[in-house]
JSON list of C-alpha atoms and ligand atoms in Angstrom, two decimals:
[
{"chain": "R", "resi": 1, "resn": "MET", "atom": "CA", "xyz": [-0.04, 0.08, -0.07]},
{"chain": "R", "resi": 2, "resn": "ILE", "atom": "CA", "xyz": [1.00, 3.55, -0.50]},
{"chain": "R", "resi": 3, "resn": "ILE", "atom": "CA", "xyz": [0.49, 6.01, 2.45]},
{"chain": "R", "resi": 4, "resn": "ALA", "atom": "CA", "xyz": [1.02, 9.56, 1.47]},
{"chain": "R", "resi": 5, "resn": "LEU", "atom": "CA", "xyz": [1.34, 12.13, 4.26]},
{"chain": "R", "resi": 6, "resn": "ASN", "atom": "CA", "xyz": [0.20, 15.60, 3.39]},
{"chain": "R", "resi": 7, "resn": "ASN", "atom": "CA", "xyz": [1.41, 18.02, 6.09]},
{"chain": "R", "resi": 8, "resn": "LYS", "atom": "CA", "xyz": [-0.31, 21.02, 4.32]},
{"chain": "R", "resi": 9, "resn": "CYS", "atom": "CA", "xyz": [0.61, 24.44, 5.72]},
{"chain": "R", "resi": 10, "resn": "ASN", "atom": "CA", "xyz": [1.92, 23.01, 9.12]},
{"chain": "R", "resi": 11, "resn": "LEU", "atom": "CA", "xyz": [5.05, 22.51, 11.21]},
{"chain": "R", "resi": 12, "resn": "THR", "atom": "CA", "xyz": [7.80, 25.07, 11.63]},
{"chain": "R", "resi": 13, "resn": "LYS", "atom": "CA", "xyz": [11.46, 24.13, 11.34]},
{"chain": "R", "resi": 14, "resn": "GLU", "atom": "CA", "xyz": [11.78, 22.96, 14.99]},
{"chain": "R", "resi": 15, "resn": "GLU", "atom": "CA", "xyz": [8.37, 21.09, 14.96]},
{"chain": "R", "resi": 16, "resn": "PHE", "atom": "CA", "xyz": [9.40, 19.38, 11.69]},
{"chain": "R", "resi": 17, "resn": "LEU", "atom": "CA", "xyz": [12.76, 18.13, 13.06]},
{"chain": "R", "resi": 18, "resn": "THR", "atom": "CA", "xyz": [11.07, 16.56, 16.00]},
{"chain": "R", "resi": 19, "resn": "TYR", "atom": "CA", "xyz": [8.33, 15.15, 13.76]},
{"chain": "R", "resi": 20, "resn": "MET", "atom": "CA", "xyz": [10.89, 13.69, 11.35]},
{"chain": "R", "resi": 21, "resn": "THR", "atom": "CA", "xyz": [12.71, 11.78, 14.10]},
{"chain": "R", "resi": 22, "resn": "LYS", "atom": "CA", "xyz": [9.58, 10.27, 15.37]},
{"chain": "R", "resi": 23, "resn": "LEU", "atom": "CA", "xyz": [8.46, 9.34, 11.74]},
{"chain": "R", "resi": 24, "resn": "ASN", "atom": "CA", "xyz": [11.64, 7.54, 11.19]},
{"chain": "R", "resi": 25, "resn": "GLU", "atom": "CA", "xyz": [10.82, 5.26, 14.13]},
{"chain": "R", "resi": 26, "resn": "ILE", "atom": "CA", "xyz": [7.82, 3.97, 12.44]},
{"chain": "R", "resi": 27, "resn": "GLN", "atom": "CA", "xyz": [8.14, 0.27, 11.16]},
{"chain": "R", "resi": 28, "resn": "SER", "atom": "CA", "xyz": [6.22, -0.45, 8.11]},
{"chain": "R", "resi": 29, "resn": "LYS", "atom": "CA", "xyz": [6.00, -2.82, 5.05]},
{"chain": "R", "resi": 30, "resn": "HIS", "atom": "CA", "xyz": [4.12, -0.08, 3.19]},
{"chain": "R", "resi": 31, "resn": "THR", "atom": "CA", "xyz": [5.43, 2.74, 0.98]},
{"chain": "R", "resi": 32, "resn": "ILE", "atom": "CA", "xyz": [5.22, 5.88, 3.11]},
{"chain": "R", "resi": 33, "resn": "ILE", "atom": "CA", "xyz": [5.49, 9.21, 1.18]},
{"chain": "R", "resi": 34, "resn": "LEU", "atom": "CA", "xyz": [5.93, 12.38, 3.28]},
{"chain": "R", "resi": 35, "resn": "CYS", "atom": "CA", "xyz": [4.99, 15.57, 1.54]},
{"chain": "R", "resi": 36, "resn": "PRO", "atom": "CA", "xyz": [6.13, 18.35, 3.89]},
{"chain": "R", "resi": 37, "resn": "SER", "atom": "CA", "xyz": [5.87, 22.18, 3.40]},
{"chain": "R", "resi": 38, "resn": "PHE", "atom": "CA", "xyz": [8.39, 23.55, 0.99]},
{"chain": "R", "resi": 39, "resn": "THR", "atom": "CA", "xyz": [10.28, 25.12, 3.89]},
{"chain": "R", "resi": 40, "resn": "ASN", "atom": "CA", "xyz": [10.88, 21.68, 5.48]},
{"chain": "R", "resi": 41, "resn": "ILE", "atom": "CA", "xyz": [11.85, 19.74, 2.25]},
{"chain": "R", "resi": 42, "resn": "ASN", "atom": "CA", "xyz": [15.49, 20.48, 2.96]},
{"chain": "R", "resi": 43, "resn": "LEU", "atom": "CA", "xyz": [15.19, 19.17, 6.48]},
{"chain": "R", "resi": 44, "resn": "TYR", "atom": "CA", "xyz": [13.84, 15.87, 5.46]},
{"chain": "R", "resi": 45, "resn": "SER", "atom": "CA", "xyz": [16.17, 12.98, 6.17]},
{"chain": "R", "resi": 46, "resn": "SER", "atom": "CA", "xyz": [15.19, 9.28, 6.09]},
{"chain": "R", "resi": 47, "resn": "ASN", "atom": "CA", "xyz": [16.31, 5.88, 4.74]},
{"chain": "R", "resi": 48, "resn": "SER", "atom": "CA", "xyz": [12.84, 4.34, 4.57]},
{"chain": "R", "resi": 49, "resn": "ILE", "atom": "CA", "xyz": [10.31, 7.28, 4.06]},
{"chain": "R", "resi": 50, "resn": "HIS", "atom": "CA", "xyz": [10.05, 8.65, 0.58]},
{"chain": "R", "resi": 51, "resn": "LEU", "atom": "CA", "xyz": [10.06, 12.41, -0.14]},
{"chain": "R", "resi": 52, "resn": "GLY", "atom": "CA", "xyz": [7.18, 14.21, -1.81]},
{"chain": "R", "resi": 53, "resn": "ALA", "atom": "CA", "xyz": [6.15, 17.80, -2.44]},
{"chain": "R", "resi": 54, "resn": "GLN", "atom": "CA", "xyz": [2.65, 19.32, -2.07]},
{"chain": "R", "resi": 55, "resn": "ASN", "atom": "CA", "xyz": [2.79, 21.42, -5.26]},
{"chain": "R", "resi": 56, "resn": "VAL", "atom": "CA", "xyz": [4.96, 22.61, -8.26]},
{"chain": "R", "resi": 57, "resn": "SER", "atom": "CA", "xyz": [4.87, 25.40, -10.52]},
{"chain": "R", "resi": 58, "resn": "SER", "atom": "CA", "xyz": [3.02, 25.07, -13.78]},
{"chain": "R", "resi": 59, "resn": "TYR", "atom": "CA", "xyz": [5.97, 26.91, -15.42]},
{"chain": "R", "resi": 60, "resn": "GLU", "atom": "CA", "xyz": [9.22, 25.11, -16.27]},
{"chain": "R", "resi": 61, "resn": "GLU", "atom": "CA", "xyz": [11.45, 27.93, -14.82]},
{"chain": "R", "resi": 62, "resn": "GLY", "atom": "CA", "xyz": [12.02, 31.67, -15.06]},
{"chain": "R", "resi": 63, "resn": "ALA", "atom": "CA", "xyz": [10.54, 34.94, -13.84]},
{"chain": "R", "resi": 64, "resn": "TYR", "atom": "CA", "xyz": [7.62, 33.58, -11.76]},
{"chain": "R", "resi": 65, "resn": "THR", "atom": "CA", "xyz": [8.00, 35.00, -8.29]},
{"chain": "R", "resi": 66, "resn": "GLY", "atom": "CA", "xyz": [7.05, 32.56, -5.43]},
{"chain": "R", "resi": 67, "resn": "GLU", "atom": "CA", "xyz": [6.99, 29.54, -7.63]},
{"chain": "R", "resi": 68, "resn": "ILE", "atom": "CA", "xyz": [9.07, 26.36, -7.25]},
{"chain": "R", "resi": 69, "resn": "SER", "atom": "CA", "xyz": [9.93, 24.37, -10.30]},
{"chain": "R", "resi": 70, "resn": "ALA", "atom": "CA", "xyz": [10.04, 20.56, -10.92]},
{"chain": "R", "resi": 71, "resn": "LYS", "atom": "CA", "xyz": [13.70, 20.67, -11.50]},
{"chain": "R", "resi": 72, "resn": "GLN", "atom": "CA", "xyz": [14.38, 22.56, -8.19]},
{"chain": "R", "resi": 73, "resn": "LEU", "atom": "CA", "xyz": [12.36, 19.79, -6.52]},
{"chain": "R", "resi": 74, "resn": "LYS", "atom": "CA", "xyz": [14.14, 17.02, -8.16]},
{"chain": "R", "resi": 75, "resn": "LYS", "atom": "CA", "xyz": [17.54, 18.43, -7.05]},
{"chain": "R", "resi": 76, "resn": "LEU", "atom": "CA", "xyz": [16.25, 18.18, -3.50]},
{"chain": "R", "resi": 77, "resn": "GLY", "atom": "CA", "xyz": [15.54, 14.46, -3.81]},
{"chain": "R", "resi": 78, "resn": "VAL", "atom": "CA", "xyz": [11.79, 14.80, -4.35]},
{"chain": "R", "resi": 79, "resn": "GLU", "atom": "CA", "xyz": [10.23, 11.68, -5.88]},
{"chain": "R", "resi": 80, "resn": "TYR", "atom": "CA", "xyz": [6.62, 12.33, -5.69]},
{"chain": "R", "resi": 81, "resn": "CYS", "atom": "CA", "xyz": [4.39, 15.45, -5.91]},
{"chain": "R", "resi": 82, "resn": "ILE", "atom": "CA", "xyz": [0.75, 16.10, -5.20]},
{"chain": "R", "resi": 83, "resn": "VAL", "atom": "CA", "xyz": [-0.96, 17.99, -7.94]},
{"chain": "R", "resi": 84, "resn": "GLY", "atom": "CA", "xyz": [-4.55, 19.33, -8.25]},
{"chain": "R", "resi": 85, "resn": "HIS", "atom": "CA", "xyz": [-5.40, 19.11, -4.52]},
{"chain": "R", "resi": 86, "resn": "SER", "atom": "CA", "xyz": [-8.76, 20.55, -4.10]},
{"chain": "R", "resi": 87, "resn": "GLU", "atom": "CA", "xyz": [-7.42, 23.28, -1.72]},
{"chain": "R", "resi": 88, "resn": "ARG", "atom": "CA", "xyz": [-5.33, 24.47, -4.43]},
{"chain": "R", "resi": 89, "resn": "ARG", "atom": "CA", "xyz": [-8.02, 24.20, -7.11]},
{"chain": "R", "resi": 90, "resn": "ILE", "atom": "CA", "xyz": [-10.44, 26.24, -4.77]},
{"chain": "R", "resi": 91, "resn": "TYR", "atom": "CA", "xyz": [-8.11, 28.79, -2.98]},
{"chain": "R", "resi": 92, "resn": "GLN", "atom": "CA", "xyz": [-5.55, 29.27, -5.62]},
{"chain": "R", "resi": 93, "resn": "LYS", "atom": "CA", "xyz": [-7.81, 28.76, -8.60]},
{"chain": "R", "resi": 94, "resn": "GLU", "atom": "CA", "xyz": [-5.92, 26.13, -10.26]},
{"chain": "R", "resi": 95, "resn": "THR", "atom": "CA", "xyz": [-7.38, 24.86, -13.43]},
{"chain": "R", "resi": 96, "resn": "ASN", "atom": "CA", "xyz": [-7.23, 21.65, -15.20]},
{"chain": "R", "resi": 97, "resn": "THR", "atom": "CA", "xyz": [-4.88, 23.20, -17.72]},
{"chain": "R", "resi": 98, "resn": "ASP", "atom": "CA", "xyz": [-2.44, 24.33, -14.92]},
{"chain": "R", "resi": 99, "resn": "ILE", "atom": "CA", "xyz": [-2.57, 20.78, -13.62]},
{"chain": "R", "resi": 100, "resn": "LYS", "atom": "CA", "xyz": [-1.70, 19.32, -17.01]},
{"chain": "R", "resi": 101, "resn": "TYR", "atom": "CA", "xyz": [1.41, 21.56, -17.26]},
{"chain": "R", "resi": 102, "resn": "LYS", "atom": "CA", "xyz": [2.44, 20.63, -13.67]},
{"chain": "R", "resi": 103, "resn": "ILE", "atom": "CA", "xyz": [2.25, 16.99, -14.68]},
{"chain": "R", "resi": 104, "resn": "THR", "atom": "CA", "xyz": [4.33, 17.47, -17.83]},
{"chain": "R", "resi": 105, "resn": "HIS", "atom": "CA", "xyz": [7.05, 19.27, -15.91]},
{"chain": "R", "resi": 106, "resn": "LEU", "atom": "CA", "xyz": [7.08, 16.60, -13.06]},
{"chain": "R", "resi": 107, "resn": "LEU", "atom": "CA", "xyz": [7.28, 13.72, -15.61]},
{"chain": "R", "resi": 108, "resn": "GLN", "atom": "CA", "xyz": [10.12, 15.46, -17.38]},
{"chain": "R", "resi": 109, "resn": "GLU", "atom": "CA", "xyz": [12.15, 15.35, -14.14]},
{"chain": "R", "resi": 110, "resn": "ASN", "atom": "CA", "xyz": [10.95, 11.75, -13.49]},
{"chain": "R", "resi": 111, "resn": "ILE", "atom": "CA", "xyz": [8.87, 12.85, -10.32]},
{"chain": "R", "resi": 112, "resn": "ARG", "atom": "CA", "xyz": [5.72, 10.75, -9.83]},
{"chain": "R", "resi": 113, "resn": "PRO", "atom": "CA", "xyz": [2.64, 12.98, -9.71]},
{"chain": "R", "resi": 114, "resn": "ILE", "atom": "CA", "xyz": [-0.09, 12.17, -7.18]},
{"chain": "R", "resi": 115, "resn": "LEU", "atom": "CA", "xyz": [-3.12, 13.70, -9.02]},
{"chain": "R", "resi": 116, "resn": "CYS", "atom": "CA", "xyz": [-5.90, 14.57, -6.66]},
{"chain": "R", "resi": 117, "resn": "ILE", "atom": "CA", "xyz": [-9.38, 14.42, -8.13]},
{"chain": "R", "resi": 118, "resn": "GLY", "atom": "CA", "xyz": [-12.91, 14.69, -6.31]},
{"chain": "R", "resi": 119, "resn": "GLU", "atom": "CA", "xyz": [-16.33, 16.19, -6.46]},
{"chain": "R", "resi": 120, "resn": "SER", "atom": "CA", "xyz": [-18.04, 18.74, -4.10]},
{"chain": "R", "resi": 121, "resn": "LYS", "atom": "CA", "xyz": [-21.05, 18.07, -2.14]},
{"chain": "R", "resi": 122, "resn": "GLU", "atom": "CA", "xyz": [-23.30, 19.81, -4.68]},
{"chain": "R", "resi": 123, "resn": "GLU", "atom": "CA", "xyz": [-21.78, 17.87, -7.53]},
{"chain": "R", "resi": 124, "resn": "ARG", "atom": "CA", "xyz": [-22.46, 14.44, -5.66]},
{"chain": "R", "resi": 125, "resn": "GLU", "atom": "CA", "xyz": [-26.13, 15.60, -4.78]},
{"chain": "R", "resi": 126, "resn": "SER", "atom": "CA", "xyz": [-26.74, 16.55, -8.35]},
{"chain": "R", "resi": 127, "resn": "LYS", "atom": "CA", "xyz": [-25.41, 13.03, -9.45]},
{"chain": "R", "resi": 128, "resn": "MET", "atom": "CA", "xyz": [-22.37, 14.78, -11.31]},
{"chain": "R", "resi": 129, "resn": "ALA", "atom": "CA", "xyz": [-19.57, 13.12, -9.28]},
{"chain": "R", "resi": 130, "resn": "ASP", "atom": "CA", "xyz": [-18.60, 10.58, -11.90]},
{"chain": "R", "resi": 131, "resn": "LYS", "atom": "CA", "xyz": [-18.58, 13.18, -14.74]},
{"chain": "R", "resi": 132, "resn": "VAL", "atom": "CA", "xyz": [-16.51, 15.63, -12.60]},
{"chain": "R", "resi": 133, "resn": "ILE", "atom": "CA", "xyz": [-13.73, 13.14, -11.77]},
{"chain": "R", "resi": 134, "resn": "LEU", "atom": "CA", "xyz": [-13.57, 11.70, -15.19]},
{"chain": "R", "resi": 135, "resn": "GLN", "atom": "CA", "xyz": [-13.16, 15.09, -16.70]},
{"chain": "R", "resi": 136, "resn": "GLU", "atom": "CA", "xyz": [-10.42, 16.00, -14.16]},
{"chain": "R", "resi": 137, "resn": "LEU", "atom": "CA", "xyz": [-8.67, 12.67, -15.12]},
{"chain": "R", "resi": 138, "resn": "GLU", "atom": "CA", "xyz": [-9.10, 13.10, -18.85]},
{"chain": "R", "resi": 139, "resn": "SER", "atom": "CA", "xyz": [-7.90, 16.63, -19.08]},
{"chain": "R", "resi": 140, "resn": "ALA", "atom": "CA", "xyz": [-4.83, 15.95, -17.00]},
{"chain": "R", "resi": 141, "resn": "LEU", "atom": "CA", "xyz": [-3.83, 12.55, -18.47]},
{"chain": "R", "resi": 142, "resn": "SER", "atom": "CA", "xyz": [-5.38, 12.19, -21.95]},
{"chain": "R", "resi": 143, "resn": "ASP", "atom": "CA", "xyz": [-2.14, 13.25, -23.91]},
{"chain": "R", "resi": 144, "resn": "LEU", "atom": "CA", "xyz": [0.32, 11.20, -21.89]},
{"chain": "R", "resi": 145, "resn": "LYS", "atom": "CA", "xyz": [2.23, 8.29, -23.48]},
{"chain": "R", "resi": 146, "resn": "LYS", "atom": "CA", "xyz": [1.62, 5.01, -21.70]},
{"chain": "R", "resi": 147, "resn": "GLU", "atom": "CA", "xyz": [4.97, 4.77, -20.03]},
{"chain": "R", "resi": 148, "resn": "ASP", "atom": "CA", "xyz": [4.29, 8.28, -18.43]},
{"chain": "R", "resi": 149, "resn": "LEU", "atom": "CA", "xyz": [0.69, 7.41, -17.68]},
{"chain": "R", "resi": 150, "resn": "ASN", "atom": "CA", "xyz": [1.92, 4.50, -15.66]},
{"chain": "R", "resi": 151, "resn": "LYS", "atom": "CA", "xyz": [3.87, 6.70, -13.35]},
{"chain": "R", "resi": 152, "resn": "ILE", "atom": "CA", "xyz": [0.66, 8.64, -12.15]},
{"chain": "R", "resi": 153, "resn": "ILE", "atom": "CA", "xyz": [-0.84, 7.90, -8.80]},
{"chain": "R", "resi": 154, "resn": "ILE", "atom": "CA", "xyz": [-4.46, 8.92, -8.63]},
{"chain": "R", "resi": 155, "resn": "ALA", "atom": "CA", "xyz": [-5.94, 10.15, -5.31]},
{"chain": "R", "resi": 156, "resn": "TYR", "atom": "CA", "xyz": [-9.79, 10.21, -4.99]},
{"chain": "R", "resi": 157, "resn": "GLU", "atom": "CA", "xyz": [-10.73, 12.79, -2.46]},
{"chain": "R", "resi": 158, "resn": "PRO", "atom": "CA", "xyz": [-14.27, 13.92, -2.33]},
{"chain": "R", "resi": 159, "resn": "ILE", "atom": "CA", "xyz": [-13.91, 17.69, -1.44]},
{"chain": "R", "resi": 160, "resn": "TRP", "atom": "CA", "xyz": [-16.72, 17.42, 1.16]},
{"chain": "R", "resi": 161, "resn": "ALA", "atom": "CA", "xyz": [-14.78, 14.71, 2.98]},
{"chain": "R", "resi": 162, "resn": "ILE", "atom": "CA", "xyz": [-11.57, 16.53, 3.44]},
{"chain": "R", "resi": 163, "resn": "GLY", "atom": "CA", "xyz": [-10.91, 17.69, 6.89]},
{"chain": "R", "resi": 164, "resn": "THR", "atom": "CA", "xyz": [-14.65, 17.37, 7.82]},
{"chain": "R", "resi": 165, "resn": "GLY", "atom": "CA", "xyz": [-14.89, 14.01, 9.47]},
{"chain": "R", "resi": 166, "resn": "PHE", "atom": "CA", "xyz": [-17.41, 12.84, 6.94]},
{"chain": "R", "resi": 167, "resn": "ILE", "atom": "CA", "xyz": [-16.53, 10.08, 4.47]},
{"chain": "R", "resi": 168, "resn": "PRO", "atom": "CA", "xyz": [-18.70, 8.42, 1.73]},
{"chain": "R", "resi": 169, "resn": "ASN", "atom": "CA", "xyz": [-19.95, 4.94, 2.53]},
{"chain": "R", "resi": 170, "resn": "ASN", "atom": "CA", "xyz": [-18.19, 1.88, 1.13]},
{"chain": "R", "resi": 171, "resn": "ASP", "atom": "CA", "xyz": [-20.65, 1.51, -1.72]},
{"chain": "R", "resi": 172, "resn": "GLU", "atom": "CA", "xyz": [-20.03, 5.07, -2.79]},
{"chain": "R", "resi": 173, "resn": "ILE", "atom": "CA", "xyz": [-16.31, 4.73, -2.61]},
{"chain": "R", "resi": 174, "resn": "GLU", "atom": "CA", "xyz": [-16.32, 1.36, -4.52]},
{"chain": "R", "resi": 175, "resn": "GLU", "atom": "CA", "xyz": [-18.44, 2.94, -7.28]},
{"chain": "R", "resi": 176, "resn": "MET", "atom": "CA", "xyz": [-15.94, 5.76, -7.85]},
{"chain": "R", "resi": 177, "resn": "PHE", "atom": "CA", "xyz": [-13.02, 3.48, -7.70]},
{"chain": "R", "resi": 178, "resn": "SER", "atom": "CA", "xyz": [-14.53, 1.26, -10.23]},
{"chain": "R", "resi": 179, "resn": "ILE", "atom": "CA", "xyz": [-15.15, 4.13, -12.54]},
{"chain": "R", "resi": 180, "resn": "ILE", "atom": "CA", "xyz": [-11.59, 5.32, -12.08]},
{"chain": "R", "resi": 181, "resn": "LYS", "atom": "CA", "xyz": [-10.11, 1.85, -12.44]},
{"chain": "R", "resi": 182, "resn": "GLN", "atom": "CA", "xyz": [-12.17, 0.87, -15.63]},
{"chain": "R", "resi": 183, "resn": "LYS", "atom": "CA", "xyz": [-10.28, 3.73, -17.43]},
{"chain": "R", "resi": 184, "resn": "TYR", "atom": "CA", "xyz": [-6.93, 3.65, -15.63]},
{"chain": "R", "resi": 185, "resn": "PRO", "atom": "CA", "xyz": [-6.53, 0.09, -14.61]},
{"chain": "R", "resi": 186, "resn": "ASP", "atom": "CA", "xyz": [-2.69, 0.25, -14.32]},
{"chain": "R", "resi": 187, "resn": "ASN", "atom": "CA", "xyz": [-2.55, 3.27, -11.89]},
{"chain": "R", "resi": 188, "resn": "PRO", "atom": "CA", "xyz": [-2.67, 2.94, -8.23]},
{"chain": "R", "resi": 189, "resn": "VAL", "atom": "CA", "xyz": [-5.61, 4.73, -6.64]},
{"chain": "R", "resi": 190, "resn": "LEU", "atom": "CA", "xyz": [-5.49, 6.18, -3.07]},
{"chain": "R", "resi": 191, "resn": "TYR", "atom": "CA", "xyz": [-8.45, 7.35, -1.02]},
{"chain": "R", "resi": 192, "resn": "GLY", "atom": "CA", "xyz": [-8.12, 10.54, 0.83]},
{"chain": "R", "resi": 193, "resn": "GLY", "atom": "CA", "xyz": [-10.56, 12.59, 2.97]},
{"chain": "R", "resi": 194, "resn": "SER", "atom": "CA", "xyz": [-10.99, 12.29, 6.74]},
{"chain": "R", "resi": 195, "resn": "VAL", "atom": "CA", "xyz": [-9.24, 8.91, 7.05]},
{"chain": "R", "resi": 196, "resn": "ASN", "atom": "CA", "xyz": [-8.64, 8.23, 10.63]},
{"chain": "R", "resi": 197, "resn": "GLN", "atom": "CA", "xyz": [-8.34, 5.38, 13.32]},
{"chain": "R", "resi": 198, "resn": "ASN", "atom": "CA", "xyz": [-12.22, 5.10, 13.63]},
{"chain": "R", "resi": 199, "resn": "ASN", "atom": "CA", "xyz": [-12.94, 4.52, 10.00]},
{"chain": "R", "resi": 200, "resn": "ILE", "atom": "CA", "xyz": [-9.90, 2.66, 8.71]},
{"chain": "R", "resi": 201, "resn": "GLU", "atom": "CA", "xyz": [-11.57, -0.80, 9.58]},
{"chain": "R", "resi": 202, "resn": "GLU", "atom": "CA", "xyz": [-14.48, -0.14, 7.48]},
{"chain": "R", "resi": 203, "resn": "LEU", "atom": "CA", "xyz": [-12.23, 1.41, 4.57]},
{"chain": "R", "resi": 204, "resn": "LYS", "atom": "CA", "xyz": [-10.06, -1.76, 4.67]},
{"chain": "R", "resi": 205, "resn": "LYS", "atom": "CA", "xyz": [-13.13, -3.66, 3.40]},
{"chain": "R", "resi": 206, "resn": "ILE", "atom": "CA", "xyz": [-12.63, -2.01, 0.02]},
{"chain": "R", "resi": 207, "resn": "SER", "atom": "CA", "xyz": [-10.12, -4.23, -1.78]},
{"chain": "R", "resi": 208, "resn": "SER", "atom": "CA", "xyz": [-9.76, -1.87, -4.62]},
{"chain": "R", "resi": 209, "resn": "ILE", "atom": "CA", "xyz": [-8.11, 0.88, -2.46]},
{"chain": "R", "resi": 210, "resn": "ASP", "atom": "CA", "xyz": [-4.40, 0.99, -2.99]},
{"chain": "R", "resi": 211, "resn": "GLY", "atom": "CA", "xyz": [-3.50, 3.38, -0.22]},
{"chain": "R", "resi": 212, "resn": "TYR", "atom": "CA", "xyz": [-4.36, 6.45, 1.57]},
{"chain": "R", "resi": 213, "resn": "LEU", "atom": "CA", "xyz": [-3.59, 10.15, 1.40]},
{"chain": "R", "resi": 214, "resn": "LEU", "atom": "CA", "xyz": [-3.61, 11.46, 4.98]},
{"chain": "R", "resi": 215, "resn": "GLY", "atom": "CA", "xyz": [-3.98, 15.17, 5.84]},
{"chain": "R", "resi": 216, "resn": "GLY", "atom": "CA", "xyz": [-4.98, 15.70, 9.55]},
{"chain": "R", "resi": 217, "resn": "LEU", "atom": "CA", "xyz": [-3.76, 12.19, 10.63]},
{"chain": "R", "resi": 218, "resn": "SER", "atom": "CA", "xyz": [-0.27, 12.99, 9.22]},
{"chain": "R", "resi": 219, "resn": "LEU", "atom": "CA", "xyz": [0.29, 15.34, 11.83]},
{"chain": "R", "resi": 220, "resn": "LYS", "atom": "CA", "xyz": [-0.77, 13.03, 14.60]},
{"chain": "R", "resi": 221, "resn": "ILE", "atom": "CA", "xyz": [2.67, 11.44, 14.87]},
{"chain": "R", "resi": 222, "resn": "ASN", "atom": "CA", "xyz": [1.82, 9.41, 17.96]},
{"chain": "R", "resi": 223, "resn": "GLU", "atom": "CA", "xyz": [-0.97, 7.73, 16.14]},
{"chain": "R", "resi": 224, "resn": "LEU", "atom": "CA", "xyz": [0.64, 6.92, 12.88]},
{"chain": "R", "resi": 225, "resn": "GLN", "atom": "CA", "xyz": [2.36, 3.66, 14.03]},
{"chain": "R", "resi": 226, "resn": "THR", "atom": "CA", "xyz": [-0.99, 2.25, 15.23]},
{"chain": "R", "resi": 227, "resn": "PHE", "atom": "CA", "xyz": [-2.63, 3.31, 11.96]},
{"chain": "R", "resi": 228, "resn": "VAL", "atom": "CA", "xyz": [-0.02, 1.68, 9.73]},
{"chain": "R", "resi": 229, "resn": "ASN", "atom": "CA", "xyz": [-0.23, -1.57, 11.84]},
{"chain": "R", "resi": 230, "resn": "ARG", "atom": "CA", "xyz": [-3.83, -1.85, 11.13]},
{"chain": "R", "resi": 231, "resn": "LEU", "atom": "CA", "xyz": [-3.35, -1.82, 7.24]},
{"chain": "V", "resi": 301, "resn": "PGA", "atom": "P1", "xyz": [-7.71, 15.10, 5.69]},
{"chain": "V", "resi": 301, "resn": "PGA", "atom": "O1", "xyz": [-7.03, 15.66, 4.36]},
{"chain": "V", "resi": 301, "resn": "PGA", "atom": "O2", "xyz": [-7.21, 13.71, 5.89]},
{"chain": "V", "resi": 301, "resn": "PGA", "atom": "O3", "xyz": [-7.32, 16.10, 6.77]},
{"chain": "V", "resi": 301, "resn": "PGA", "atom": "O4", "xyz": [-9.12, 15.02, 5.47]},
{"chain": "V", "resi": 301, "resn": "PGA", "atom": "C1", "xyz": [-6.80, 14.91, 3.37]},
{"chain": "V", "resi": 301, "resn": "PGA", "atom": "C2", "xyz": [-6.14, 15.61, 2.28]},
{"chain": "V", "resi": 301, "resn": "PGA", "atom": "O5", "xyz": [-6.48, 16.87, 2.03]},
{"chain": "V", "resi": 301, "resn": "PGA", "atom": "O6", "xyz": [-5.27, 15.12, 1.30]}
]
């Protein structure tokens, strides 16, 4: 399984150093990917945990104040990068076109994109969830060569489940996973959105889930070992 930890906009330098030490004590047979804030990427150090980023510029390089390029990430040892997280689509107004460029630059640097897709509550209620995620997938992935497509990790994260404590029921998740896997049978698909110690036993019954993207739980360093033991 793949367990991706999205620290989001959390952990100062000192906090991160303590966090990293504790994270390195975790024993697991799973692939754990840590996606810290940009300011903490250079402080990462591990032999067992992989390094990811939370975002990348949609430009290759140049006069783009505040942006971080795929090449800069690569030089820091980044192997994975989240793209299209709903928080960026909503707050930073990232479009499907931006996301497509980001994926292109990441693949040029041989960094594996973790592409986040997911519907809003309104889209689910109006039975548009499948259309929304297929459009997000299609616009990001349609032009990729097979060998590049195979490097993509997909993360299904219903927007209304992120950070809210609510998650879809297993039938709803299975339905979305089967839609995704019919089109992209060779890509790992993660579930993300309010995954915690209380719902993991239920989520584990879904055999098509290839891993989890954890936000809030990624920060609860003392709970992570128990969590991974249960997978
Ligand atoms: P959450 O976040 O686990 O806090 O809901 C998941 C995510 O945003 O990737």
